[in-house]
mmCIF file of C-alpha atoms and ligand atoms in Angstrom:
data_model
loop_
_atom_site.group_PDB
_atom_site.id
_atom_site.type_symbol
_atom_site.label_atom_id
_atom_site.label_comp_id
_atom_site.label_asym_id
_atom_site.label_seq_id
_atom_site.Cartn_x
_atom_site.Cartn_y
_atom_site.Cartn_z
ATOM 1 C CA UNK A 1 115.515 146.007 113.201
ATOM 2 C CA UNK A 2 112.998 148.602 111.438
ATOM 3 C CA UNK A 3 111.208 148.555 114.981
ATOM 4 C CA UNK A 4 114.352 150.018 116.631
ATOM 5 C CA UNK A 5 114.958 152.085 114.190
ATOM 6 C CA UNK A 6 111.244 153.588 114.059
ATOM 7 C CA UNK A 7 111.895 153.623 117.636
ATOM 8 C CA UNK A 8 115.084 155.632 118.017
ATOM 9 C CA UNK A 9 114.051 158.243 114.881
ATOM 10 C CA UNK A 10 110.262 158.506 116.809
ATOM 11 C CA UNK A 11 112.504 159.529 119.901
ATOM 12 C CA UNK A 12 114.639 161.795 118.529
ATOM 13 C CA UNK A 13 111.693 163.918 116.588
ATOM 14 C CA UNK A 14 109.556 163.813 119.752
ATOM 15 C CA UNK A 15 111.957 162.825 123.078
ATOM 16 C CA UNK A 16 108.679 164.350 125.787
ATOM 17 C CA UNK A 17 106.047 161.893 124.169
ATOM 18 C CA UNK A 18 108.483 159.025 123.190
ATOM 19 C CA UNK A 19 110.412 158.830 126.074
ATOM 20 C CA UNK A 20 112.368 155.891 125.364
ATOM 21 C CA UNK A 21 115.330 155.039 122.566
ATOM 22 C CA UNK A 22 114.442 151.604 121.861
ATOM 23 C CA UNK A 23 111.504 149.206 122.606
ATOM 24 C CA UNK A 24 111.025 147.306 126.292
ATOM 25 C CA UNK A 25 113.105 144.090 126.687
ATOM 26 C CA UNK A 26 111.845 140.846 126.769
ATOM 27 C CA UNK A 27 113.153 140.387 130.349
ATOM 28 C CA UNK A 28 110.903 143.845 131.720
ATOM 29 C CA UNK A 29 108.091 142.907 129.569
ATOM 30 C CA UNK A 30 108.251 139.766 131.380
ATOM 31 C CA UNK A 31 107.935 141.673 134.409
ATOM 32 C CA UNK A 32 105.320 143.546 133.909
ATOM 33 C CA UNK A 33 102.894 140.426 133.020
ATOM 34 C CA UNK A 34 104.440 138.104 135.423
ATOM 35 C CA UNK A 35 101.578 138.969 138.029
ATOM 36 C CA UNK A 36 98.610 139.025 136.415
ATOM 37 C CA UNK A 37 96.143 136.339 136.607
ATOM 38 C CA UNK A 38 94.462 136.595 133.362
ATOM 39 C CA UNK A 39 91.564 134.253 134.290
ATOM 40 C CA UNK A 40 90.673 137.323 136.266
ATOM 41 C CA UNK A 41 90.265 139.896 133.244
ATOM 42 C CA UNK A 42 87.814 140.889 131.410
ATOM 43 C CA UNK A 43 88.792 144.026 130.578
ATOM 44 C CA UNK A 44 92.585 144.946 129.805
ATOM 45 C CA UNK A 45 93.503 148.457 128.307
ATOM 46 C CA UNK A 46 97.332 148.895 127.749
ATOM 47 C CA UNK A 47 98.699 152.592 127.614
ATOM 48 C CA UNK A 48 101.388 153.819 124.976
ATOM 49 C CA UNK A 49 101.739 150.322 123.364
ATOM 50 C CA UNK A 50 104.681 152.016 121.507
ATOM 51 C CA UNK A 51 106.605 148.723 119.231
ATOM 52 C CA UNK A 52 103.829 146.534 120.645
ATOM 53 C CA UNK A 53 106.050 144.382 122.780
ATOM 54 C CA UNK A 54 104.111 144.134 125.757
ATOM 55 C CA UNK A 55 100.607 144.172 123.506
ATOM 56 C CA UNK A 56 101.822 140.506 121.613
ATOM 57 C CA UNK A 57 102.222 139.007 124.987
ATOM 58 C CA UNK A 58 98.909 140.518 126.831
ATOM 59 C CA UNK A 59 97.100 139.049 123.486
ATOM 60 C CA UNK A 60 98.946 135.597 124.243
ATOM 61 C CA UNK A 61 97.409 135.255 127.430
ATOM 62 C CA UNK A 62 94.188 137.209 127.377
ATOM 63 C CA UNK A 63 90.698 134.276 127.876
ATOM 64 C CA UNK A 64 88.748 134.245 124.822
ATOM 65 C CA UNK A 65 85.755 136.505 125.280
ATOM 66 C CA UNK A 66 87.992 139.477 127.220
ATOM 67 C CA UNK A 67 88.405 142.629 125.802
ATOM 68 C CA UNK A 68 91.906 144.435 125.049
ATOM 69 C CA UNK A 69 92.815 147.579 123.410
ATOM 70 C CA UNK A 70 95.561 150.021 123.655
ATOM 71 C CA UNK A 71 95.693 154.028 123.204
ATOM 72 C CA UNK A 72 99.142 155.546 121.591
ATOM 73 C CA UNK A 73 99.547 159.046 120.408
ATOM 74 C CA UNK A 74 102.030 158.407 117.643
ATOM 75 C CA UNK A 75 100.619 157.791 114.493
ATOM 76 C CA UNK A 76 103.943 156.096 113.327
ATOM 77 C CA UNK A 77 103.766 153.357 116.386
ATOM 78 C CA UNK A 78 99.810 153.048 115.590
ATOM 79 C CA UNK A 79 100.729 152.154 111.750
ATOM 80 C CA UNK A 80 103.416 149.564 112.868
ATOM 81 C CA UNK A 81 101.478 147.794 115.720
ATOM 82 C CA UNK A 82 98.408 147.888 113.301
ATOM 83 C CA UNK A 83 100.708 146.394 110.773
ATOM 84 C CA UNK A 84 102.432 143.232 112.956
ATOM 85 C CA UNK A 85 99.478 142.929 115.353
ATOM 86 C CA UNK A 86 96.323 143.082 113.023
ATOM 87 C CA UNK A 87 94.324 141.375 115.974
ATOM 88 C CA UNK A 88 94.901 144.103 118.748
ATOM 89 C CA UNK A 89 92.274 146.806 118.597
ATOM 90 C CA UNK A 90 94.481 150.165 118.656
ATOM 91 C CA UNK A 91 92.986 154.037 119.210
ATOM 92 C CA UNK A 92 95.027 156.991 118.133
ATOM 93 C CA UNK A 93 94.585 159.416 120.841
ATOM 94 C CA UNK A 94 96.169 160.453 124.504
ATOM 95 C CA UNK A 95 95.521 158.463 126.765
ATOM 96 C CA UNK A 96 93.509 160.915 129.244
ATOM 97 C CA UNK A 97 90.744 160.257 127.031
ATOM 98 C CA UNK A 98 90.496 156.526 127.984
ATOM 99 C CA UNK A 99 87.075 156.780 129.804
ATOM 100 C CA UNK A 100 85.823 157.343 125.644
ATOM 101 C CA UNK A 101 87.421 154.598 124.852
ATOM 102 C CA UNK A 102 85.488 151.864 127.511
ATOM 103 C CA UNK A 103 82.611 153.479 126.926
ATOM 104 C CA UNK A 104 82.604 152.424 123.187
ATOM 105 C CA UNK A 105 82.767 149.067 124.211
ATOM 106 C CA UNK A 106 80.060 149.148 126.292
ATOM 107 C CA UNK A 107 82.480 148.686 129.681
ATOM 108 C CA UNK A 108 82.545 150.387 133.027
ATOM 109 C CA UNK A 109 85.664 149.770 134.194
ATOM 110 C CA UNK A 110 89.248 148.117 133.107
ATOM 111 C CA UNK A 111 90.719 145.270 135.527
ATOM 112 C CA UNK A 112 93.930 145.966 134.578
ATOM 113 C CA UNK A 113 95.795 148.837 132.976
ATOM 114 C CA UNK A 114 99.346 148.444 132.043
ATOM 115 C CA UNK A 115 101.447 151.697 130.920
ATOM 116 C CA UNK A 116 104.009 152.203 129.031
ATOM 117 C CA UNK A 117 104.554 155.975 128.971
ATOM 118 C CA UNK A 118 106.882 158.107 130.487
ATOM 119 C CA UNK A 119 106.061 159.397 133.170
ATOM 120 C CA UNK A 120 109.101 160.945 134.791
ATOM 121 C CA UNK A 121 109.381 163.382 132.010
ATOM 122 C CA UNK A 122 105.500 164.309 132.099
ATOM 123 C CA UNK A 123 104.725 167.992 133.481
ATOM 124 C CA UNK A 124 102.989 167.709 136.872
ATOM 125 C CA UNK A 125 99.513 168.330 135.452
ATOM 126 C CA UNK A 126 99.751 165.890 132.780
ATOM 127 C CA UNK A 127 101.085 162.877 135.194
ATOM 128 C CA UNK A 128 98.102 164.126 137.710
ATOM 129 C CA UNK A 129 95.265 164.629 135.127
ATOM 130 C CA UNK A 130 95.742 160.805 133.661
ATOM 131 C CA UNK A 131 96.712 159.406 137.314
ATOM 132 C CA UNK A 132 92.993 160.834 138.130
ATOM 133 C CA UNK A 133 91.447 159.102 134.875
ATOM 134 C CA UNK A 134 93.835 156.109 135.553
ATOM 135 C CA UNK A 135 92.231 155.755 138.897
ATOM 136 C CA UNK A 136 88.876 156.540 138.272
ATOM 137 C CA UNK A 137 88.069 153.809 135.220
ATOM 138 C CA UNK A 138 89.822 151.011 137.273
ATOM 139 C CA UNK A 139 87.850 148.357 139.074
ATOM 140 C CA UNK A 140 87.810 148.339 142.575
ATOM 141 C CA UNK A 141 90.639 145.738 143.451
ATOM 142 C CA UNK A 142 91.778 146.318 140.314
ATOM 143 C CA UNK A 143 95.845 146.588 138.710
ATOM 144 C CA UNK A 144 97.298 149.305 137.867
ATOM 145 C CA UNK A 145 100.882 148.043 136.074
ATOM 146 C CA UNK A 146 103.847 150.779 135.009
ATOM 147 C CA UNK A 147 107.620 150.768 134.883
ATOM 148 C CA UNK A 148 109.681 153.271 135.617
ATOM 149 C CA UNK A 149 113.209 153.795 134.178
ATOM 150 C CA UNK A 150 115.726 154.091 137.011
ATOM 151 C CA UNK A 151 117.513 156.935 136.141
ATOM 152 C CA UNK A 152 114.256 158.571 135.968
ATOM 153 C CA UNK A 153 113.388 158.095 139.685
ATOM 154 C CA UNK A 154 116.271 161.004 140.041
ATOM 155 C CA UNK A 155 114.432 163.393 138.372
ATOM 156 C CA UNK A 156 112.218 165.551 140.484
ATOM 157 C CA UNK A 157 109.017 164.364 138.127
ATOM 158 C CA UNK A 158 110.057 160.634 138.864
ATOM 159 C CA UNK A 159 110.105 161.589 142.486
ATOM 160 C CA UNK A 160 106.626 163.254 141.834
ATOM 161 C CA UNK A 161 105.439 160.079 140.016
ATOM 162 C CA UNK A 162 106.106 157.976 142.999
ATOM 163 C CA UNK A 163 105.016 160.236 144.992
ATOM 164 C CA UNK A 164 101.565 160.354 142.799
ATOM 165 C CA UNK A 165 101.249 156.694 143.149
ATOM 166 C CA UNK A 166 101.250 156.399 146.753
ATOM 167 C CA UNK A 167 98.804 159.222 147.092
ATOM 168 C CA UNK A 168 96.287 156.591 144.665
ATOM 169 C CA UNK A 169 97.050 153.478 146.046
ATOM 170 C CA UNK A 170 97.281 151.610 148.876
ATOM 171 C CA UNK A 171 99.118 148.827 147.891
ATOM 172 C CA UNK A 172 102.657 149.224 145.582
ATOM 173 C CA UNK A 173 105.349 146.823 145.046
ATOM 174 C CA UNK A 174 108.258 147.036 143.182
ATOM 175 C CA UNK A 175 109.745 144.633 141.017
ATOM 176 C CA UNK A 176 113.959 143.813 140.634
ATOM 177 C CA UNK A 177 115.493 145.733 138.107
ATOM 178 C CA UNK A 178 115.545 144.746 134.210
ATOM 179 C CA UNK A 179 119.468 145.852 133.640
ATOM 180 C CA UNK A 180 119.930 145.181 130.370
ATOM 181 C CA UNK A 181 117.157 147.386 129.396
ATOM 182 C CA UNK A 182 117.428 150.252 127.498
ATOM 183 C CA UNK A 183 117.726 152.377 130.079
ATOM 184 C CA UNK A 184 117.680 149.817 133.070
ATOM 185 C CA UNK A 185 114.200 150.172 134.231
ATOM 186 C CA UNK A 186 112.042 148.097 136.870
ATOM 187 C CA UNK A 187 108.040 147.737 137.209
ATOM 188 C CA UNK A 188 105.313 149.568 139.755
ATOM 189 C CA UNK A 189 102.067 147.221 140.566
ATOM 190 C CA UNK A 190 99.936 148.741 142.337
ATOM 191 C CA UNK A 191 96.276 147.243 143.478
ATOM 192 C CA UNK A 192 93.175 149.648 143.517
HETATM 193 C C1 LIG B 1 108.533 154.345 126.169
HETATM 194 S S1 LIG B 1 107.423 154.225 124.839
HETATM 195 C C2 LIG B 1 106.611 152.640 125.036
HETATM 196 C C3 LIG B 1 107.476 151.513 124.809
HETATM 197 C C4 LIG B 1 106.748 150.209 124.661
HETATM 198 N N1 LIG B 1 106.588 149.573 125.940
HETATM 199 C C5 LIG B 1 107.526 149.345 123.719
HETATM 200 O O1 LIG B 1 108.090 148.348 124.134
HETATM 201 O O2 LIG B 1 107.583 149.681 122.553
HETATM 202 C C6 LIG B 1 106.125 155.315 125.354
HETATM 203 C C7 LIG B 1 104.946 155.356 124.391
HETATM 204 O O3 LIG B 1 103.923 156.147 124.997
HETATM 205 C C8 LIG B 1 103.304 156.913 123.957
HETATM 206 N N2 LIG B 1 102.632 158.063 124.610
HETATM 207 C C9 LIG B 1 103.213 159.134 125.239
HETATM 208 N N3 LIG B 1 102.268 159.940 125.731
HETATM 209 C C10 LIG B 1 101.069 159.385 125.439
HETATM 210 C C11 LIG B 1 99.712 159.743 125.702
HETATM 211 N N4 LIG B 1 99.400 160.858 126.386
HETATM 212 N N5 LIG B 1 98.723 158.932 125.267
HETATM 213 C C12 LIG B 1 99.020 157.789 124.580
HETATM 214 N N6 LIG B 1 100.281 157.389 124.287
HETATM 215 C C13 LIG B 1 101.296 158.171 124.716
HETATM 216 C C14 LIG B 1 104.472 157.308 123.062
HETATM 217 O O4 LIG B 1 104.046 157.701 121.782
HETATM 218 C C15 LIG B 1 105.295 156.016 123.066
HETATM 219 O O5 LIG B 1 104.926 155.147 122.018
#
């Protein structure tokens, strides 16, 4: 209960970085796994972790030997998911400086990025200065994993978002909708 409550009082001191009022559901984190083939990756780097929903499950499935660590900006969800999820290597910082991030463990690129942010309310330079970065520390071939809340794709920066993605990569599919998330929200993969 403390996570949804962390969640909801996170949102309503910072709604632009937060983006959310309470943690992904089981069902869309679910989705947003559901594809990978982790005997692939090395290398996964997870985006805005926020509760650390999605990070427990990546860490269930990751092969031994593979590396995993997520960036958040809020220092509260950085203390929690420290806190519950001692094992998953966490950086406090924005995500645009990921490139830093690989580089400290000696990597090139990331196999697979999964996001959690929220993009539909980012300002058009933000959502095209990380979709560069995004892109350009991703292996060839490589996944590129986000959802999107539905409501959102109404906004003109959703639209923009979508838009982005399509500009990036060549291959996008869409997955059904999670409706008893909070907001109803479904999940982009896209392939590098
Ligand atoms: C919608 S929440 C993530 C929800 C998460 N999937 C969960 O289940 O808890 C978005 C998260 O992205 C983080 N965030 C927003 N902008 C960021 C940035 N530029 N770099 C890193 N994290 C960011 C927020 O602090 C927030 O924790």
């Amino acid at each position: 209960m403390k996570t949804y409550r962390d969640f909801l009082v996170e949102f309503v001191k910072n709604p632009q970085v937060i983006g959310a009022v309470a943690p992904s559901s089981r069902t869309l984190v679910n989705k947003m796994i559901e594809r990978i083939d982790f005997e692939k990756v090395d290398v996964a780097v997870e985006y805005g972790p926020g509760s650390g929903r999605i990070t427990r499950e990546l860490l269930k499935r990751l092969k031994p030997g593979s590396t995993y660590f997520g960036i958040e900006i809020n220092g509260l969800m950085v203390r929690n998911i420290r806190n519950n999820l001692p094992e998953a290597t966490i950086y406090k910082d924005s995500v645009v400086n990921v490139s830093k991030y690989l580089e400290k463990h000696k990597k090139d690129h990331a196999d697979v990025i999964i996001s959690g942010l929220p993009w539909a309310i980012f300002p058009n330079d933000m959502q095209k200065e990380i979709m560069g970065k995004t892109f350009d520390v991703l292996l060839e071939g490589g996944i590129f994993i986000t959802y999107a809340y539905c409501h959102g794709t109404l906004l003109p920066a959703g639209k923009r978002f979508k838009y982005l993605l399509s500009e990036y990569f060549p291959s996008i599919t869409k997955s059904s909708i999670a409706l008893l998330n909070i907001p109803p929200a479904f999940v982009y993969h896209c392939e590098k």
